[in-house]
Short mmCIF file of N, CA and C in Angstrom, two decimals:
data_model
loop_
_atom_site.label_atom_id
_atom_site.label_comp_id
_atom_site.label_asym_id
_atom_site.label_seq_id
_atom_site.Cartn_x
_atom_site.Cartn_y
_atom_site.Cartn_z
N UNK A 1 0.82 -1.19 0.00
CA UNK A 1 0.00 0.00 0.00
C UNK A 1 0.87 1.26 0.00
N UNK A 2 1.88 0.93 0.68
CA UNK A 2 3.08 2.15 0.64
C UNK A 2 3.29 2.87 -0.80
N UNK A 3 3.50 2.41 -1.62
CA UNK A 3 3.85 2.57 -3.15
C UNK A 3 2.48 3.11 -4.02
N UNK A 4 1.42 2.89 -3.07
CA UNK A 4 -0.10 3.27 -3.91
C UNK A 4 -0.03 4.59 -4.00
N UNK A 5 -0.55 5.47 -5.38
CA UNK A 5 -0.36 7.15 -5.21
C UNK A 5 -1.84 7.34 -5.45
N UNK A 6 -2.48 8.39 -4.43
CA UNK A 6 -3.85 9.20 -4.63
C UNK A 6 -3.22 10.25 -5.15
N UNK A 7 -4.42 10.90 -6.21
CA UNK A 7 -3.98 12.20 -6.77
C UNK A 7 -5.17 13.33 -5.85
N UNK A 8 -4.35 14.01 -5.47
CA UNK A 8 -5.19 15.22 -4.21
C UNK A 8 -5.86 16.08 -5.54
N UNK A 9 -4.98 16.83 -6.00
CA UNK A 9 -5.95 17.61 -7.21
C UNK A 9 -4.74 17.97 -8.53
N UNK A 10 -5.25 18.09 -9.77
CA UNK A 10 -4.87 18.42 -10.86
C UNK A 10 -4.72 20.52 -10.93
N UNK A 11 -3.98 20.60 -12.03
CA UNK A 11 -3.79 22.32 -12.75
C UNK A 11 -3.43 22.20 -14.11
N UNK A 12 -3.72 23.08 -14.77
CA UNK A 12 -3.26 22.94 -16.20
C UNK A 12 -1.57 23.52 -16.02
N UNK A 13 -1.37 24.56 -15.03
CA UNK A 13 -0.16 24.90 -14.39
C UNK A 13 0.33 24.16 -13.67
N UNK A 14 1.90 24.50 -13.67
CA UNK A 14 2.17 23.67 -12.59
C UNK A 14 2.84 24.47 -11.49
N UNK A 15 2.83 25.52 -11.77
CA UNK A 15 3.20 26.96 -10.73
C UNK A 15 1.60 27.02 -9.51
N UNK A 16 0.47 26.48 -10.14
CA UNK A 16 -0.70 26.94 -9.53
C UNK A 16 -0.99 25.69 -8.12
N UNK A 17 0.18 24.83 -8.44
CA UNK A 17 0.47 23.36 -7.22
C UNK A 17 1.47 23.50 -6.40
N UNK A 18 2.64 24.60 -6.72
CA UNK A 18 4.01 24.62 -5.72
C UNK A 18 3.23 24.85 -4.11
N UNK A 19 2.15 25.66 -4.06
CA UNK A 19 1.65 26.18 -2.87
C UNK A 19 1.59 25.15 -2.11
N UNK A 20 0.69 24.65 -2.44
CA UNK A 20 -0.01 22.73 -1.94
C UNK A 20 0.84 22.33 -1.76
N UNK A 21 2.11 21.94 -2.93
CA UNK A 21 3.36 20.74 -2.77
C UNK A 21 4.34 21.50 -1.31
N UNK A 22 4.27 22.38 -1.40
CA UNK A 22 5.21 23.35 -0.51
C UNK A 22 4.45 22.72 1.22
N UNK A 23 3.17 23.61 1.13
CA UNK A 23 2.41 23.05 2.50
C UNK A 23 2.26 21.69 3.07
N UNK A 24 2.24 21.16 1.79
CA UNK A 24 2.56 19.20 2.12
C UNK A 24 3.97 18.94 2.75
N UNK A 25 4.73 19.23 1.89
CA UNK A 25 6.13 18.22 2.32
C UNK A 25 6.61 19.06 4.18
N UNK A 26 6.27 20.62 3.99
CA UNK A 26 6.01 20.85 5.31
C UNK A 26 5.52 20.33 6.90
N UNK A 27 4.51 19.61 6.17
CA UNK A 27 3.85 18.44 7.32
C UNK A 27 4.46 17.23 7.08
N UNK A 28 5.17 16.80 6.65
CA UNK A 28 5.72 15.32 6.58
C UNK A 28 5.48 14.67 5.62
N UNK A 29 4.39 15.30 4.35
CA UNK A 29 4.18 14.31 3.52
C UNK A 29 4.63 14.62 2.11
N UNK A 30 5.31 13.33 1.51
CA UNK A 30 6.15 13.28 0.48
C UNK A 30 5.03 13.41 -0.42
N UNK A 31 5.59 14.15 -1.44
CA UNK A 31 4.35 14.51 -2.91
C UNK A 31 5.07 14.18 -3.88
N UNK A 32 4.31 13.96 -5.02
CA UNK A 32 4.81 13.74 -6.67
C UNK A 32 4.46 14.65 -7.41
N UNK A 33 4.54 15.08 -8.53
CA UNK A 33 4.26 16.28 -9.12
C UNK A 33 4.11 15.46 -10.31
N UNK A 34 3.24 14.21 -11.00
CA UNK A 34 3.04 13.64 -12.02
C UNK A 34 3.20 14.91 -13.28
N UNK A 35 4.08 13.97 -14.37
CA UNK A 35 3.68 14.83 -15.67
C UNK A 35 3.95 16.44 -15.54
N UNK A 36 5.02 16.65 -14.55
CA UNK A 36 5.29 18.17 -14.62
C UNK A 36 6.15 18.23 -15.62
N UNK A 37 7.35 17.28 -15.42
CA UNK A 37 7.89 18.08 -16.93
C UNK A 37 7.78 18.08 -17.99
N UNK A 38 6.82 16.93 -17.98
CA UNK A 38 5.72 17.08 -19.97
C UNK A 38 5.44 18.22 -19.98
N UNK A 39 4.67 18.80 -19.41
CA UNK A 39 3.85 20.57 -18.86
C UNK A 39 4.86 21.53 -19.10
N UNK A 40 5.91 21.47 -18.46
CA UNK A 40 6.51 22.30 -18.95
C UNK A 40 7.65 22.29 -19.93
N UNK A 41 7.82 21.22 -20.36
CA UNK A 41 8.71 20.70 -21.74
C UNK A 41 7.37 21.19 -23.07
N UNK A 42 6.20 21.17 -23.14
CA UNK A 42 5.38 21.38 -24.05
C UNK A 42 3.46 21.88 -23.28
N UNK A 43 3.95 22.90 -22.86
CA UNK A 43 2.17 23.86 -22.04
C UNK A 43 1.17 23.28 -22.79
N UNK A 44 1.30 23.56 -24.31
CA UNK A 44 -0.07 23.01 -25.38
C UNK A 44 -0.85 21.81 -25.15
N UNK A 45 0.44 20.92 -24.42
CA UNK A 45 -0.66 19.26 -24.20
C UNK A 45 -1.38 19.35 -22.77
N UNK A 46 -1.25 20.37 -22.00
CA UNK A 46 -1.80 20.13 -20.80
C UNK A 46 -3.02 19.69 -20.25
N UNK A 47 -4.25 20.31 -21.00
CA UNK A 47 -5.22 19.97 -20.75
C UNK A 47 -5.16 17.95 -21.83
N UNK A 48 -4.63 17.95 -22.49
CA UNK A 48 -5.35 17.00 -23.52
C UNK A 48 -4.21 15.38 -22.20
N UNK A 49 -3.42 15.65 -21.52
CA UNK A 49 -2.65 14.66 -20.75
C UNK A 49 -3.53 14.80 -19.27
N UNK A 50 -4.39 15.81 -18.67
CA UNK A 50 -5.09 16.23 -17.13
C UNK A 50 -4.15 17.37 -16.92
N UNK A 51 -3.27 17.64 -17.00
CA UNK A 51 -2.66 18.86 -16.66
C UNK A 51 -1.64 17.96 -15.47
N UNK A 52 -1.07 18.97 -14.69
CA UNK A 52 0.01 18.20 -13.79
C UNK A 52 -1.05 17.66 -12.69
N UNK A 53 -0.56 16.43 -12.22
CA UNK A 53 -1.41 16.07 -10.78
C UNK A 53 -0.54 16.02 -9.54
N UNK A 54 -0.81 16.28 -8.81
CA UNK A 54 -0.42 16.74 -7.43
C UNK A 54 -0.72 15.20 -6.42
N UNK A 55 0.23 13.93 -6.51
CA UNK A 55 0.32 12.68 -5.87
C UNK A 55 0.89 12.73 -4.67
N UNK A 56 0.08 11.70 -4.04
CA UNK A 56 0.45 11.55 -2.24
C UNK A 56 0.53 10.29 -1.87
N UNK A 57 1.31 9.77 -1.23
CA UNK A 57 0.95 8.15 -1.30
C UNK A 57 -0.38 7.49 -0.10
N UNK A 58 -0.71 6.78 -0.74
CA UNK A 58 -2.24 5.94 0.04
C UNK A 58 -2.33 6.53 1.31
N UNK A 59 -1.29 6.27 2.27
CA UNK A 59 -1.54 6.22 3.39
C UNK A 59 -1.30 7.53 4.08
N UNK A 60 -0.96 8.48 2.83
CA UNK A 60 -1.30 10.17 3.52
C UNK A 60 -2.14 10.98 3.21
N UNK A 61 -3.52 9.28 2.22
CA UNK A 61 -4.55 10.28 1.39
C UNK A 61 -5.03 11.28 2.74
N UNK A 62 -5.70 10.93 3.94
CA UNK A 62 -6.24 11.46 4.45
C UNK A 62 -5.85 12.99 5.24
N UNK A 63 -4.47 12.86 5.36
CA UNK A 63 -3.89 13.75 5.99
C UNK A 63 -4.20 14.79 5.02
N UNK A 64 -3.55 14.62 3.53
CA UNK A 64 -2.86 15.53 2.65
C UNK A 64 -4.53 16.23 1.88
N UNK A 65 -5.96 15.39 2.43
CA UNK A 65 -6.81 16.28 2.02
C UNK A 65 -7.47 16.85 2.93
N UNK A 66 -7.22 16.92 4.08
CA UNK A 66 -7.81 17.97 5.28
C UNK A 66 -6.80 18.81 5.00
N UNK A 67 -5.66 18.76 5.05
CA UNK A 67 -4.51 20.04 4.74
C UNK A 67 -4.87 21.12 3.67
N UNK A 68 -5.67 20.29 2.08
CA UNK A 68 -5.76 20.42 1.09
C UNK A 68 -7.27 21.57 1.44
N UNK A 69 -7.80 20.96 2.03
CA UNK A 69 -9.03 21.92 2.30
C UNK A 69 -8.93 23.17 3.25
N UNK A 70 -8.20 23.23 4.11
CA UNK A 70 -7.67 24.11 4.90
C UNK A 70 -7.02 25.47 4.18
N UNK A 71 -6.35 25.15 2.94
CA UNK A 71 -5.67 26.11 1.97
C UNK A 71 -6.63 26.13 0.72
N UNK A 72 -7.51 25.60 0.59
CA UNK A 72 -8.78 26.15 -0.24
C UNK A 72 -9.23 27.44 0.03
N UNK A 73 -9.94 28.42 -1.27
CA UNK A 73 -10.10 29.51 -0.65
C UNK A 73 -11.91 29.90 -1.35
N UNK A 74 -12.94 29.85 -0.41
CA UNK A 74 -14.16 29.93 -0.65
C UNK A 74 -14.82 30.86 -1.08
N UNK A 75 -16.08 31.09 -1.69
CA UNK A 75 -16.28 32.23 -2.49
C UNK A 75 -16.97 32.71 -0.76
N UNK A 76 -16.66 34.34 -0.99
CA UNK A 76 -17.53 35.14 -0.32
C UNK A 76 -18.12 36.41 -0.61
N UNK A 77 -19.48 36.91 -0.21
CA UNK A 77 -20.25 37.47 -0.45
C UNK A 77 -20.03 39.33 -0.08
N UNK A 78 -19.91 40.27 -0.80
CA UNK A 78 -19.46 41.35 -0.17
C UNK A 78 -18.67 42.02 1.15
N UNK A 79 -19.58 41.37 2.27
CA UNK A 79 -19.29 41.61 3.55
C UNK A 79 -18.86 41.24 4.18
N UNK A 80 -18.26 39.53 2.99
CA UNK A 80 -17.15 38.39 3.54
C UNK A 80 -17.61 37.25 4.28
N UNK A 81 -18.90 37.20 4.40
CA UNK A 81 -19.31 36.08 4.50
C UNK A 81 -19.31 34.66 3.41
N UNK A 82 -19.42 33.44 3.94
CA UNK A 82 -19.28 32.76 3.41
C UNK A 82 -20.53 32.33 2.47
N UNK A 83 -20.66 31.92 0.60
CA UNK A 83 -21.89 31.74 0.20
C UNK A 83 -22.20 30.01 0.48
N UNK A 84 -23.41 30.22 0.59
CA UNK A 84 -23.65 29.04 0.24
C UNK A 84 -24.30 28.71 -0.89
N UNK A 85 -24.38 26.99 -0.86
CA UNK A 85 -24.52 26.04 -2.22
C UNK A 85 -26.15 26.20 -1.99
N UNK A 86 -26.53 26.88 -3.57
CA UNK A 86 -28.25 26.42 -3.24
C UNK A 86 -28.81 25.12 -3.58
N UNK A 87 -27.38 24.00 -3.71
CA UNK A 87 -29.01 22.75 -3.84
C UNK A 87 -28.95 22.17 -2.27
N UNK A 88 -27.11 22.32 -1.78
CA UNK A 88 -27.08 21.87 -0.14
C UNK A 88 -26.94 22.42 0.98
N UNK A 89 -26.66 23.68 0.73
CA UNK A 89 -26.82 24.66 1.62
C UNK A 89 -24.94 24.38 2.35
N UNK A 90 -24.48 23.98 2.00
CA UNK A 90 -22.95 23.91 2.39
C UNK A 90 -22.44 25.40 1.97
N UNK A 91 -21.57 26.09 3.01
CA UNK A 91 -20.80 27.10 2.71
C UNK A 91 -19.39 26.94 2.30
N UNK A 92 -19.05 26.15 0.66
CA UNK A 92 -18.00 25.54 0.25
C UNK A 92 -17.95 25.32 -1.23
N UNK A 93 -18.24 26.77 -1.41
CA UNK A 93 -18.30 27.27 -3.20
C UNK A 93 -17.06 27.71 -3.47
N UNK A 94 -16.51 27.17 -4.51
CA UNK A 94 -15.37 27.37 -5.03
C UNK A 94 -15.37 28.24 -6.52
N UNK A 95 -14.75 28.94 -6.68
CA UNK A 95 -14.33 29.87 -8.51
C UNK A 95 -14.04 28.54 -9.36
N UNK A 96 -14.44 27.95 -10.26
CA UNK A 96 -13.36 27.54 -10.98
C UNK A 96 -13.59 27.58 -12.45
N UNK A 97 -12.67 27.43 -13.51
CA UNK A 97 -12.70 27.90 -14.66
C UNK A 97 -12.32 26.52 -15.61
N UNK A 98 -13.44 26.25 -16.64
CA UNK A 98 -13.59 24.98 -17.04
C UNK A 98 -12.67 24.99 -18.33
N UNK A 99 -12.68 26.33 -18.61
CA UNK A 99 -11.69 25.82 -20.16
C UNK A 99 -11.81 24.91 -21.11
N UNK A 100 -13.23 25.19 -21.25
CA UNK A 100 -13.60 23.81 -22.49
C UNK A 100 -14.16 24.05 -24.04
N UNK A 101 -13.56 25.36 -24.37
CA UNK A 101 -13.47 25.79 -25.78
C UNK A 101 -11.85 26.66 -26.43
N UNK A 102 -11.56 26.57 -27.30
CA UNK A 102 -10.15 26.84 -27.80
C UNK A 102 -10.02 28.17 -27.45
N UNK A 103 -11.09 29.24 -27.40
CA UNK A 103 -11.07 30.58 -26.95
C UNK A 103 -10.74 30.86 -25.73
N UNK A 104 -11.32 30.13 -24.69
CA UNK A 104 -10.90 29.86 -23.17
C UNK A 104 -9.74 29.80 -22.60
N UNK A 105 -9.16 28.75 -23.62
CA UNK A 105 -7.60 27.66 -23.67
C UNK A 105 -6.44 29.47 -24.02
N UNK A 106 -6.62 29.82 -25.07
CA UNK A 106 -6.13 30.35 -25.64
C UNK A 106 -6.05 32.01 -25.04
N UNK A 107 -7.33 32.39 -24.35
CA UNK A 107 -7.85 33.85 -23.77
C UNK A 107 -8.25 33.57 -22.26
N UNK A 108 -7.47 32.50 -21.33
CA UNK A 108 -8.54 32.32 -20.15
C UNK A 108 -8.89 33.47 -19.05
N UNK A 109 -8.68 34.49 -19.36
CA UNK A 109 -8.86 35.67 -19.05
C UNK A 109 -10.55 35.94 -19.36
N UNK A 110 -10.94 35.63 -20.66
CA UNK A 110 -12.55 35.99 -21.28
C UNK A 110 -13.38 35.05 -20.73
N UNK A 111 -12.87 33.92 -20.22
CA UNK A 111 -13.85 32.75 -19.35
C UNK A 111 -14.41 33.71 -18.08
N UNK A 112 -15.98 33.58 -18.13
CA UNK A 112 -16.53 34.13 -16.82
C UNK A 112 -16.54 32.92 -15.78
N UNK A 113 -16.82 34.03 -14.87
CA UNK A 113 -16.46 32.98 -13.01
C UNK A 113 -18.18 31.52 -13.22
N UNK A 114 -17.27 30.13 -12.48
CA UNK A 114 -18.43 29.98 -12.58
C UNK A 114 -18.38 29.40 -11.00
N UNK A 115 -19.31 28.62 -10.41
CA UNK A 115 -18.88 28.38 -8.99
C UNK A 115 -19.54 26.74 -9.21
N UNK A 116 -18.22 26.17 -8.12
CA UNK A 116 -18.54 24.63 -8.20
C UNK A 116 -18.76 24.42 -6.29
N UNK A 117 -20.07 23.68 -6.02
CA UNK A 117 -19.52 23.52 -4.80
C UNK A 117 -18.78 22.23 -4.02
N UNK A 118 -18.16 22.40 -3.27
CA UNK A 118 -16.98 21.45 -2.62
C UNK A 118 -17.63 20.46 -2.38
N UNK A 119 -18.97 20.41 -2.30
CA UNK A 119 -19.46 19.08 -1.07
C UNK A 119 -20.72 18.40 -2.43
N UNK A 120 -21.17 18.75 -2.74
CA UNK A 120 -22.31 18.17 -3.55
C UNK A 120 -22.41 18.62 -5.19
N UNK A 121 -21.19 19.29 -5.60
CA UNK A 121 -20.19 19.43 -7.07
C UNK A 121 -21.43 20.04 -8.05
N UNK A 122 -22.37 20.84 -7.05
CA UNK A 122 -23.11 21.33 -8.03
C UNK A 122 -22.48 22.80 -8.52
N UNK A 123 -22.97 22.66 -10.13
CA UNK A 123 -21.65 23.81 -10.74
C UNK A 123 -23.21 24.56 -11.04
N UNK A 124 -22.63 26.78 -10.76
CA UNK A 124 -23.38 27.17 -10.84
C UNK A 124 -22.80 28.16 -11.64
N UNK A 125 -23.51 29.55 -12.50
CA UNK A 125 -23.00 30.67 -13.29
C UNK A 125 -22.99 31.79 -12.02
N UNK A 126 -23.67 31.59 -11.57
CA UNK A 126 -24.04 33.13 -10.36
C UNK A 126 -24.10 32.14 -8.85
N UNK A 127 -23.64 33.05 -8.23
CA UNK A 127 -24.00 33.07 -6.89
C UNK A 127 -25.24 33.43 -5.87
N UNK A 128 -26.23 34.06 -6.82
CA UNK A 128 -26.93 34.52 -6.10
C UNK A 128 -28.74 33.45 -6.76
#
């Protein structure tokens, strides 16, 4: 089981994982950085390989995703409160940007925000 690798989370970057890999090996746990230097030997294949994945071995899945959630950063609402998910009511909405047309890939700047939530992965356009 020692040798088994969970993947904590993927990036099409691999600058957008040093944070995570940094905060991990900090606590004791050894990480892999799958397919980083495909990524950065050739950016263009990233999405079409998952982008880089961010590996932990089996027996630090659990550690390395309470850590992982701890350095997550949640959407909040003007006054800084936390939003919640309207199908579960969880306060654990995340930004994220799907990049699933060549304009996106190419301009991901013109991709609007969309929100996914952490606990029941319902993906929304608005927050409100």
């Amino acid at each position: 089981m020692k040798n088994e690798f969970y993947t904590i989370t993927s990036s099409t970057y691999p600058a957008d994982i040093q944070i995570l890999k940094g905060k991990l090996e900090s606590e004791g746990i050894q990480v892999f950085l799958r397919d980083e230097n495909t990524v950065n030997t050739d950016p263009l294949i990233s999405d079409a390989i998952g982008g880089v994945k961010l590996q932990v071995y089996e027996s630090d899945k659990e550690k390395a995703i309470a850590i992982y959630k701890q350095l997550k950063s949640y959407v909040t609402d003007e006054e800084g409160n936390l939003v919640a998910c309207k199908i579960c009511g969880r306060k654990q909405l995340e930004v994220i940007y799907l990049r699933n047309n060549i304009l996106y890939k190419l301009f991901p700047f013109f991709e609007p925000k969309k929100y996914r939530c952490d606990n029941c992965n319902f993906l929304s356009k608005s927050i409100k």
